[in-house]
PDB file of C-alpha atoms in Angstrom:
ATOM      1  CA  UNK A 193      38.922  10.117  31.847  1.00 74.00           C
ATOM      2  CA  UNK A 194      38.274  10.622  35.750  1.00 83.00           C
ATOM      3  CA  UNK A 195      34.688  10.929  37.239  1.00 86.00           C
ATOM      4  CA  UNK A 196      34.535  14.193  39.243  1.00 87.00           C
ATOM      5  CA  UNK A 197      31.620  15.033  41.170  1.00 88.00           C
ATOM      6  CA  UNK A 198      31.222  18.662  42.745  1.00 89.00           C
ATOM      7  CA  UNK A 199      28.291  19.016  45.279  1.00 90.00           C
ATOM      8  CA  UNK A 200      26.841  22.410  45.634  1.00 90.00           C
ATOM      9  CA  UNK A 201      23.522  24.057  45.541  1.00 90.00           C
ATOM     10  CA  UNK A 202      22.129  25.446  42.277  1.00 89.00           C
ATOM     11  CA  UNK A 203      18.990  27.310  41.735  1.00 89.00           C
ATOM     12  CA  UNK A 204      16.112  24.955  40.182  1.00 88.00           C
ATOM     13  CA  UNK A 205      16.186  27.364  37.079  1.00 89.00           C
ATOM     14  CA  UNK A 206      19.686  26.912  36.244  1.00 88.00           C
ATOM     15  CA  UNK A 207      20.156  23.281  37.133  1.00 86.00           C
ATOM     16  CA  UNK A 208      19.592  21.939  33.480  1.00 86.00           C
ATOM     17  CA  UNK A 209      22.319  24.376  32.336  1.00 84.00           C
ATOM     18  CA  UNK A 210      24.926  23.595  34.679  1.00 87.00           C
ATOM     19  CA  UNK A 211      28.188  21.893  34.080  1.00 86.00           C
ATOM     20  CA  UNK A 212      31.803  21.615  35.198  1.00 87.00           C
ATOM     21  CA  UNK A 213      34.448  24.335  33.686  1.00 86.00           C
ATOM     22  CA  UNK A 214      38.204  24.859  33.709  1.00 85.00           C
ATOM     23  CA  UNK A 215      39.847  28.503  33.043  1.00 83.00           C
ATOM     24  CA  UNK A 216      41.902  28.328  29.810  1.00 79.00           C
ATOM     25  CA  UNK A 217      45.161  29.994  28.824  1.00 79.00           C
ATOM     26  CA  UNK A 218      43.336  33.012  28.353  1.00 80.00           C
ATOM     27  CA  UNK A 219      41.466  33.158  31.522  1.00 79.00           C
ATOM     28  CA  UNK A 220      38.144  32.398  30.030  1.00 80.00           C
ATOM     29  CA  UNK A 221      35.949  29.464  31.022  1.00 82.00           C
ATOM     30  CA  UNK A 222      35.856  26.441  29.038  1.00 81.00           C
ATOM     31  CA  UNK A 223      33.313  23.626  29.509  1.00 83.00           C
ATOM     32  CA  UNK A 224      34.398  20.140  30.356  1.00 84.00           C
ATOM     33  CA  UNK A 225      30.621  18.739  30.631  1.00 83.00           C
ATOM     34  CA  UNK A 226      28.677  17.041  32.679  1.00 86.00           C
ATOM     35  CA  UNK A 227      25.162  17.356  34.492  1.00 87.00           C
ATOM     36  CA  UNK A 228      23.427  18.406  37.639  1.00 88.00           C
ATOM     37  CA  UNK A 229      21.390  15.791  39.697  1.00 91.00           C
ATOM     38  CA  UNK A 230      20.725  15.317  43.295  1.00 90.00           C
ATOM     39  CA  UNK A 231      22.959  18.231  44.709  1.00 91.00           C
ATOM     40  CA  UNK A 232      25.972  17.700  42.555  1.00 90.00           C
ATOM     41  CA  UNK A 233      27.612  18.131  39.077  1.00 89.00           C
ATOM     42  CA  UNK A 234      29.067  15.129  37.542  1.00 90.00           C
ATOM     43  CA  UNK A 235      31.250  14.978  34.605  1.00 88.00           C
ATOM     44  CA  UNK A 236      34.135  12.621  33.004  1.00 87.00           C
ATOM     45  CA  UNK A 237      37.049  14.609  32.372  1.00 83.00           C
ATOM     46  CA  UNK A 238      40.984  14.832  31.516  1.00 79.00           C
ATOM     47  CA  UNK A 239      41.327  18.120  32.879  1.00 77.00           C
ATOM     48  CA  UNK A 240      43.565  18.841  36.005  1.00 74.00           C
ATOM     49  CA  UNK A 241      43.572  21.903  37.948  1.00 76.00           C
ATOM     50  CA  UNK A 242      40.760  23.792  39.235  1.00 82.00           C
ATOM     51  CA  UNK A 243      37.056  23.057  38.532  1.00 84.00           C
ATOM     52  CA  UNK A 244      34.323  25.471  38.447  1.00 86.00           C
ATOM     53  CA  UNK A 245      30.515  24.896  38.170  1.00 89.00           C
ATOM     54  CA  UNK A 246      29.020  27.007  35.706  1.00 88.00           C
ATOM     55  CA  UNK A 247      25.671  27.708  34.205  1.00 86.00           C
ATOM     56  CA  UNK A 248      25.310  28.350  30.600  1.00 83.00           C
ATOM     57  CA  UNK A 249      22.831  30.924  30.606  1.00 82.00           C
ATOM     58  CA  UNK A 250      23.103  32.690  27.266  1.00 81.00           C
ATOM     59  CA  UNK A 251      21.252  30.955  24.437  1.00 79.00           C
ATOM     60  CA  UNK A 252      22.831  30.100  21.112  1.00 80.00           C
ATOM     61  CA  UNK A 253      22.641  32.701  18.494  1.00 82.00           C
ATOM     62  CA  UNK A 254      21.528  32.189  14.476  1.00 83.00           C
ATOM     63  CA  UNK A 255      22.296  34.362  11.965  1.00 85.00           C
ATOM     64  CA  UNK A 256      20.944  34.140   8.230  1.00 86.00           C
ATOM     65  CA  UNK A 257      23.725  34.120   5.326  1.00 88.00           C
ATOM     66  CA  UNK A 258      21.496  36.378   3.514  1.00 86.00           C
ATOM     67  CA  UNK A 259      20.757  39.992   3.812  1.00 87.00           C
ATOM     68  CA  UNK A 260      17.611  41.488   5.374  1.00 83.00           C
ATOM     69  CA  UNK A 261      15.186  41.847   2.634  1.00 81.00           C
ATOM     70  CA  UNK A 262      16.621  39.659   0.314  1.00 84.00           C
ATOM     71  CA  UNK A 263      14.229  38.162  -2.476  1.00 82.00           C
ATOM     72  CA  UNK A 264      14.437  34.547  -1.883  1.00 77.00           C
ATOM     73  CA  UNK A 265      11.792  33.444  -4.059  1.00 74.00           C
ATOM     74  CA  UNK A 266      14.402  31.795  -6.584  1.00 76.00           C
ATOM     75  CA  UNK A 267      16.507  30.404  -4.287  1.00 77.00           C
ATOM     76  CA  UNK A 268      17.132  26.712  -3.881  1.00 75.00           C
ATOM     77  CA  UNK A 269      18.050  26.582  -0.089  1.00 80.00           C
ATOM     78  CA  UNK A 270      18.373  29.080   2.783  1.00 81.00           C
ATOM     79  CA  UNK A 271      21.570  29.203   4.878  1.00 85.00           C
ATOM     80  CA  UNK A 272      22.299  30.135   8.435  1.00 85.00           C
ATOM     81  CA  UNK A 273      25.057  30.385  10.724  1.00 83.00           C
ATOM     82  CA  UNK A 274      24.389  29.039  14.214  1.00 81.00           C
ATOM     83  CA  UNK A 275      26.952  29.795  17.061  1.00 80.00           C
ATOM     84  CA  UNK A 276      27.326  29.198  21.065  1.00 77.00           C
ATOM     85  CA  UNK A 277      29.885  31.096  23.272  1.00 74.00           C
ATOM     86  CA  UNK A 278      30.102  28.378  25.647  1.00 76.00           C
ATOM     87  CA  UNK A 279      28.979  24.790  25.968  1.00 70.00           C
ATOM     88  CA  UNK A 280      28.317  24.355  22.474  1.00 68.00           C
ATOM     89  CA  UNK A 281      25.016  22.853  20.592  1.00 68.00           C
ATOM     90  CA  UNK A 282      24.732  19.056  20.501  1.00 68.00           C
ATOM     91  CA  UNK A 283      21.864  19.449  17.890  1.00 72.00           C
ATOM     92  CA  UNK A 284      19.668  22.100  16.850  1.00 73.00           C
ATOM     93  CA  UNK A 285      16.004  22.736  15.104  1.00 75.00           C
ATOM     94  CA  UNK A 286      15.610  26.310  13.266  1.00 73.00           C
ATOM     95  CA  UNK A 287      11.912  27.054  13.065  1.00 73.00           C
ATOM     96  CA  UNK A 288      11.176  30.394  11.032  1.00 69.00           C
ATOM     97  CA  UNK A 289       8.445  32.227  12.444  1.00 68.00           C
ATOM     98  CA  UNK A 290       5.762  34.419  10.892  1.00 69.00           C
ATOM     99  CA  UNK A 291       2.704  34.232   8.536  1.00 75.00           C
ATOM    100  CA  UNK A 292       2.040  32.596   5.238  1.00 73.00           C
ATOM    101  CA  UNK A 293       1.653  35.077   2.368  1.00 74.00           C
ATOM    102  CA  UNK A 294      -0.021  34.560  -1.023  1.00 77.00           C
ATOM    103  CA  UNK A 295       2.004  32.378  -3.335  1.00 77.00           C
ATOM    104  CA  UNK A 296       4.197  30.802  -0.805  1.00 77.00           C
ATOM    105  CA  UNK A 297       5.104  27.333  -1.346  1.00 77.00           C
ATOM    106  CA  UNK A 298       6.903  24.444   0.702  1.00 74.00           C
ATOM    107  CA  UNK A 299       9.005  21.962  -1.488  1.00 75.00           C
ATOM    108  CA  UNK A 300      10.030  18.655   0.148  1.00 74.00           C
ATOM    109  CA  UNK A 301      13.083  17.012  -1.938  1.00 75.00           C
ATOM    110  CA  UNK A 302      13.592  13.520  -0.893  1.00 78.00           C
ATOM    111  CA  UNK A 303      16.784  11.268  -1.885  1.00 79.00           C
ATOM    112  CA  UNK A 304      15.498   9.486  -4.938  1.00 89.00           C
ATOM    113  CA  UNK A 305      17.325   6.304  -4.999  1.00 92.00           C
ATOM    114  CA  UNK A 306      16.088   2.864  -6.194  1.00 95.00           C
ATOM    115  CA  UNK A 307      15.746   0.524  -3.203  1.00 95.00           C
ATOM    116  CA  UNK A 308      14.722  -3.156  -2.944  1.00 95.00           C
ATOM    117  CA  UNK A 309      12.447  -4.680  -0.099  1.00 95.00           C
ATOM    118  CA  UNK A 310      11.982  -8.208   0.261  1.00 94.00           C
ATOM    119  CA  UNK A 311       8.967  -9.857   1.671  1.00 94.00           C
ATOM    120  CA  UNK A 312      10.255 -13.624   3.023  1.00 93.00           C
ATOM    121  CA  UNK A 313       6.549 -14.603   4.055  1.00 92.00           C
ATOM    122  CA  UNK A 314       5.515 -13.901   0.499  1.00 92.00           C
ATOM    123  CA  UNK A 315       7.519 -16.370  -1.423  1.00 93.00           C
ATOM    124  CA  UNK A 316      10.414 -13.843  -0.874  1.00 93.00           C
ATOM    125  CA  UNK A 317       9.195 -11.474  -3.304  1.00 95.00           C
ATOM    126  CA  UNK A 318      10.319  -8.051  -3.963  1.00 96.00           C
ATOM    127  CA  UNK A 319       9.299  -4.308  -4.288  1.00 96.00           C
ATOM    128  CA  UNK A 320      11.140  -1.710  -5.910  1.00 97.00           C
ATOM    129  CA  UNK A 321      11.063   1.749  -4.596  1.00 95.00           C
ATOM    130  CA  UNK A 322      12.023   4.783  -6.071  1.00 95.00           C
ATOM    131  CA  UNK A 323      12.703   7.160  -2.960  1.00 91.00           C
ATOM    132  CA  UNK A 324       9.241   7.336  -1.211  1.00 91.00           C
ATOM    133  CA  UNK A 325       7.552   5.776  -4.185  1.00 94.00           C
ATOM    134  CA  UNK A 326       6.625   2.185  -4.484  1.00 96.00           C
ATOM    135  CA  UNK A 327       6.602   0.854  -8.130  1.00 97.00           C
ATOM    136  CA  UNK A 328       3.933  -0.960  -9.992  1.00 97.00           C
ATOM    137  CA  UNK A 329       4.076  -2.847 -13.069  1.00 97.00           C
ATOM    138  CA  UNK A 330       2.336  -0.789 -16.122  1.00 97.00           C
ATOM    139  CA  UNK A 331       0.013  -2.749 -17.584  1.00 97.00           C
ATOM    140  CA  UNK A 332      -2.642  -1.926 -20.173  1.00 95.00           C
ATOM    141  CA  UNK A 333      -6.061  -1.269 -18.979  1.00 94.00           C
ATOM    142  CA  UNK A 334      -9.254  -2.376 -20.604  1.00 94.00           C
ATOM    143  CA  UNK A 335     -12.397  -0.724 -19.451  1.00 93.00           C
ATOM    144  CA  UNK A 336     -15.755  -2.419 -19.766  1.00 93.00           C
ATOM    145  CA  UNK A 337     -19.021  -0.870 -19.059  1.00 92.00           C
ATOM    146  CA  UNK A 338     -21.527  -2.784 -17.021  1.00 90.00           C
ATOM    147  CA  UNK A 339     -24.914  -2.452 -15.547  1.00 89.00           C
ATOM    148  CA  UNK A 340     -24.445  -0.487 -12.224  1.00 88.00           C
ATOM    149  CA  UNK A 341     -27.702  -1.919 -10.916  1.00 87.00           C
ATOM    150  CA  UNK A 342     -27.097  -5.299 -11.735  1.00 86.00           C
ATOM    151  CA  UNK A 343     -23.422  -5.459 -10.349  1.00 84.00           C
ATOM    152  CA  UNK A 344     -24.256  -3.569  -6.941  1.00 83.00           C
ATOM    153  CA  UNK A 345     -23.084  -5.397  -4.114  1.00 79.00           C
ATOM    154  CA  UNK A 346     -24.542  -5.570  -0.695  1.00 73.00           C
ATOM    155  CA  UNK A 347     -22.663  -2.706   1.033  1.00 76.00           C
ATOM    156  CA  UNK A 348     -22.730  -0.060  -1.694  1.00 78.00           C
ATOM    157  CA  UNK A 349     -26.407   0.899  -0.568  1.00 81.00           C
ATOM    158  CA  UNK A 350     -27.277   1.259  -4.453  1.00 84.00           C
ATOM    159  CA  UNK A 351     -30.655   3.085  -4.344  1.00 86.00           C
ATOM    160  CA  UNK A 352     -33.344   1.269  -6.500  1.00 83.00           C
ATOM    161  CA  UNK A 353     -34.415   4.802  -8.211  1.00 87.00           C
ATOM    162  CA  UNK A 354     -30.883   5.596  -9.252  1.00 89.00           C
ATOM    163  CA  UNK A 355     -30.396   6.007 -13.184  1.00 90.00           C
ATOM    164  CA  UNK A 356     -27.468   3.406 -13.746  1.00 88.00           C
ATOM    165  CA  UNK A 357     -26.435   5.794 -16.985  1.00 88.00           C
ATOM    166  CA  UNK A 358     -25.817   8.677 -14.689  1.00 89.00           C
ATOM    167  CA  UNK A 359     -23.821   6.639 -12.313  1.00 89.00           C
ATOM    168  CA  UNK A 360     -21.782   3.751 -14.740  1.00 88.00           C
ATOM    169  CA  UNK A 361     -19.439   0.899 -13.415  1.00 90.00           C
ATOM    170  CA  UNK A 362     -16.702  -0.270 -15.198  1.00 91.00           C
ATOM    171  CA  UNK A 363     -14.525  -3.477 -14.746  1.00 91.00           C
ATOM    172  CA  UNK A 364     -10.818  -3.278 -15.222  1.00 93.00           C
ATOM    173  CA  UNK A 365      -8.986  -5.974 -16.877  1.00 93.00           C
ATOM    174  CA  UNK A 366      -5.260  -6.411 -17.897  1.00 94.00           C
ATOM    175  CA  UNK A 367      -4.882  -5.736 -21.661  1.00 94.00           C
ATOM    176  CA  UNK A 368      -1.159  -6.628 -21.489  1.00 96.00           C
ATOM    177  CA  UNK A 369       0.832  -9.608 -19.920  1.00 96.00           C
ATOM    178  CA  UNK A 370       1.222  -9.098 -16.025  1.00 97.00           C
ATOM    179  CA  UNK A 371       2.948 -12.382 -14.543  1.00 97.00           C
ATOM    180  CA  UNK A 372       6.688 -11.271 -14.767  1.00 97.00           C
ATOM    181  CA  UNK A 373       9.511 -12.266 -12.732  1.00 97.00           C
ATOM    182  CA  UNK A 374      11.934  -9.515 -12.328  1.00 97.00           C
ATOM    183  CA  UNK A 375      15.810 -10.301 -12.831  1.00 96.00           C
ATOM    184  CA  UNK A 376      17.539  -8.789 -10.290  1.00 95.00           C
ATOM    185  CA  UNK A 377      21.737  -9.979 -10.723  1.00 94.00           C
ATOM    186  CA  UNK A 378      23.182 -11.055  -7.218  1.00 90.00           C
ATOM    187  CA  UNK A 379      26.023  -8.279  -7.513  1.00 90.00           C
ATOM    188  CA  UNK A 380      24.126  -5.143  -8.866  1.00 93.00           C
ATOM    189  CA  UNK A 381      20.098  -5.658  -8.629  1.00 94.00           C
ATOM    190  CA  UNK A 382      19.437  -2.687 -10.521  1.00 95.00           C
ATOM    191  CA  UNK A 383      22.128  -3.079 -13.411  1.00 92.00           C
ATOM    192  CA  UNK A 384      19.594  -3.283 -15.964  1.00 92.00           C
ATOM    193  CA  UNK A 385      17.203  -0.485 -14.492  1.00 96.00           C
ATOM    194  CA  UNK A 386      16.894   2.711 -16.333  1.00 97.00           C
ATOM    195  CA  UNK A 387      15.121   5.887 -14.857  1.00 97.00           C
ATOM    196  CA  UNK A 388      13.433   8.371 -16.924  1.00 96.00           C
ATOM    197  CA  UNK A 389      11.556  11.859 -15.897  1.00 95.00           C
ATOM    198  CA  UNK A 390       8.790  12.923 -18.048  1.00 96.00           C
ATOM    199  CA  UNK A 391       7.212  16.101 -18.451  1.00 95.00           C
ATOM    200  CA  UNK A 392       4.753  17.198 -15.920  1.00 95.00           C
ATOM    201  CA  UNK A 393       0.955  16.784 -17.223  1.00 95.00           C
ATOM    202  CA  UNK A 394      -0.848  19.628 -18.380  1.00 95.00           C
ATOM    203  CA  UNK A 395      -3.632  18.676 -16.003  1.00 95.00           C
ATOM    204  CA  UNK A 396      -1.590  18.553 -13.143  1.00 94.00           C
ATOM    205  CA  UNK A 397      -2.706  14.901 -12.275  1.00 95.00           C
ATOM    206  CA  UNK A 398       0.515  12.480 -12.278  1.00 95.00           C
ATOM    207  CA  UNK A 399      -1.503   9.855 -10.919  1.00 94.00           C
ATOM    208  CA  UNK A 400      -2.608   8.276 -14.248  1.00 94.00           C
ATOM    209  CA  UNK A 401      -0.912   6.161 -16.696  1.00 94.00           C
ATOM    210  CA  UNK A 402      -1.236   8.874 -19.206  1.00 93.00           C
ATOM    211  CA  UNK A 403       0.075  11.561 -17.239  1.00 95.00           C
ATOM    212  CA  UNK A 404       2.427   9.989 -15.053  1.00 96.00           C
ATOM    213  CA  UNK A 405       5.791  11.977 -15.285  1.00 96.00           C
ATOM    214  CA  UNK A 406       8.446   9.097 -14.225  1.00 96.00           C
ATOM    215  CA  UNK A 407       8.655   5.768 -15.501  1.00 97.00           C
ATOM    216  CA  UNK A 408      11.535   2.830 -14.891  1.00 97.00           C
ATOM    217  CA  UNK A 409      12.615   0.152 -17.241  1.00 97.00           C
ATOM    218  CA  UNK A 410      13.787  -3.144 -15.961  1.00 97.00           C
ATOM    219  CA  UNK A 411      14.141  -6.413 -17.402  1.00 97.00           C
ATOM    220  CA  UNK A 412      12.225  -9.596 -16.957  1.00 97.00           C
ATOM    221  CA  UNK A 413      10.889 -13.233 -17.780  1.00 97.00           C
ATOM    222  CA  UNK A 414       7.437 -14.335 -17.694  1.00 97.00           C
ATOM    223  CA  UNK A 415       6.245 -17.292 -15.397  1.00 97.00           C
ATOM    224  CA  UNK A 416       3.358 -19.222 -17.523  1.00 96.00           C
ATOM    225  CA  UNK A 417       2.379 -21.063 -14.660  1.00 95.00           C
ATOM    226  CA  UNK A 418       1.245 -17.783 -13.044  1.00 96.00           C
ATOM    227  CA  UNK A 419      -2.146 -16.776 -14.194  1.00 95.00           C
ATOM    228  CA  UNK A 420      -5.882 -15.766 -13.272  1.00 93.00           C
ATOM    229  CA  UNK A 421      -7.153 -18.049 -10.463  1.00 93.00           C
ATOM    230  CA  UNK A 422     -10.972 -19.550 -10.792  1.00 92.00           C
ATOM    231  CA  UNK A 423     -12.202 -16.076  -8.953  1.00 88.00           C
ATOM    232  CA  UNK A 424     -10.992 -14.221 -12.147  1.00 87.00           C
ATOM    233  CA  UNK A 425      -8.390 -12.338  -9.749  1.00 89.00           C
ATOM    234  CA  UNK A 426      -4.667 -12.819  -9.960  1.00 92.00           C
ATOM    235  CA  UNK A 427      -3.424 -16.132  -8.601  1.00 93.00           C
ATOM    236  CA  UNK A 428      -1.111 -16.487  -5.506  1.00 93.00           C
ATOM    237  CA  UNK A 429       2.461 -15.922  -6.155  1.00 94.00           C
ATOM    238  CA  UNK A 430       4.178 -18.592  -7.574  1.00 94.00           C
ATOM    239  CA  UNK A 431       6.824 -20.793  -6.026  1.00 93.00           C
ATOM    240  CA  UNK A 432      10.648 -19.283  -6.084  1.00 91.00           C
ATOM    241  CA  UNK A 433      11.690 -22.231  -8.182  1.00 92.00           C
ATOM    242  CA  UNK A 434       8.773 -21.860 -10.705  1.00 94.00           C
ATOM    243  CA  UNK A 435       9.985 -22.293 -14.412  1.00 95.00           C
ATOM    244  CA  UNK A 436      10.712 -18.889 -16.076  1.00 96.00           C
ATOM    245  CA  UNK A 437      10.359 -18.203 -19.893  1.00 96.00           C
ATOM    246  CA  UNK A 438      13.625 -18.252 -21.980  1.00 95.00           C
ATOM    247  CA  UNK A 439      12.664 -14.569 -23.523  1.00 96.00           C
ATOM    248  CA  UNK A 440      13.924 -11.675 -21.398  1.00 96.00           C
ATOM    249  CA  UNK A 441      11.344  -8.812 -21.702  1.00 96.00           C
ATOM    250  CA  UNK A 442      11.798  -5.047 -21.354  1.00 97.00           C
ATOM    251  CA  UNK A 443       9.070  -3.753 -18.830  1.00 97.00           C
ATOM    252  CA  UNK A 444       8.008  -0.660 -17.498  1.00 97.00           C
ATOM    253  CA  UNK A 445       7.545   0.362 -13.729  1.00 98.00           C
ATOM    254  CA  UNK A 446       5.483   3.249 -12.791  1.00 97.00           C
ATOM    255  CA  UNK A 447       4.750   4.840  -9.321  1.00 97.00           C
ATOM    256  CA  UNK A 448       2.002   2.380  -7.633  1.00 95.00           C
ATOM    257  CA  UNK A 449      -0.528   5.419  -7.232  1.00 95.00           C
ATOM    258  CA  UNK A 450      -0.895   5.985 -11.049  1.00 95.00           C
ATOM    259  CA  UNK A 451      -1.959   2.330 -11.820  1.00 95.00           C
ATOM    260  CA  UNK A 452      -5.428   0.787 -11.281  1.00 94.00           C
ATOM    261  CA  UNK A 453      -4.049  -2.593 -11.776  1.00 95.00           C
ATOM    262  CA  UNK A 454      -1.116  -3.305  -9.594  1.00 94.00           C
ATOM    263  CA  UNK A 455       1.450  -5.780  -9.645  1.00 96.00           C
ATOM    264  CA  UNK A 456       4.256  -4.425  -6.976  1.00 95.00           C
ATOM    265  CA  UNK A 457       5.435  -7.626  -5.140  1.00 96.00           C
ATOM    266  CA  UNK A 458       7.177  -9.635  -7.748  1.00 96.00           C
ATOM    267  CA  UNK A 459       8.732 -13.097  -8.295  1.00 96.00           C
ATOM    268  CA  UNK A 460      13.119 -12.740  -8.755  1.00 95.00           C
ATOM    269  CA  UNK A 461      15.476 -14.403 -10.207  1.00 94.00           C
ATOM    270  CA  UNK A 462      19.515 -13.726 -10.582  1.00 91.00           C
ATOM    271  CA  UNK A 463      19.335 -14.038 -14.643  1.00 90.00           C
TER     272      UNK A 463
END
């Protein structure tokens, strides 16, 4: 294409709308493109013949593809048609102006696919995501009640006259194995994964192990050398070549927000 520059004076209010145009066979102006700067319109074009400087002053139109007053309460989507009479629309954003009414809802639908994220600086461990949700190992939780006054730490601001029975404290311990290495075949890491949607909880609280409405089955092997450290917490992730058990186990993953004890960065192996 040839770079064409046409010098002309254009009112400031029209400069950002100004392009070069040609006249088509029907006698109408067709946009060539370009932009106005420093007293000239410049565009790259293959067009020949007379060129015109034109300002696109008519805004694009947006028309709903549903009747006015239609009941949209059960609609899964709203469709609109955008059109422009001259230079076209490179991109557009539609905003619906108005006021919220009682019982109005906004539903966000995310692409729900399994994805894998590696952590190279953390023994090349892997986290599994399902759409925007990071998954964690489902661990049976054992709650042990302890004396709040005796267990209070310095920054808790425990008040000496507080009744520990009214302000209980619990320690949570793992009551099922947790030291797993995920099996992620190189050709298809999610070959053995199975996603299951469960009923929404009656109490409308999905972030508990009892009410979580989603679970993902996977396969894994335990790493016997990975255990609790001297502080009573999960030991650091083992080396990538740490021995795995021969037995293959089916494990359950849940959204991380539903778990109180969390393993969400896993060692892995191909088989």
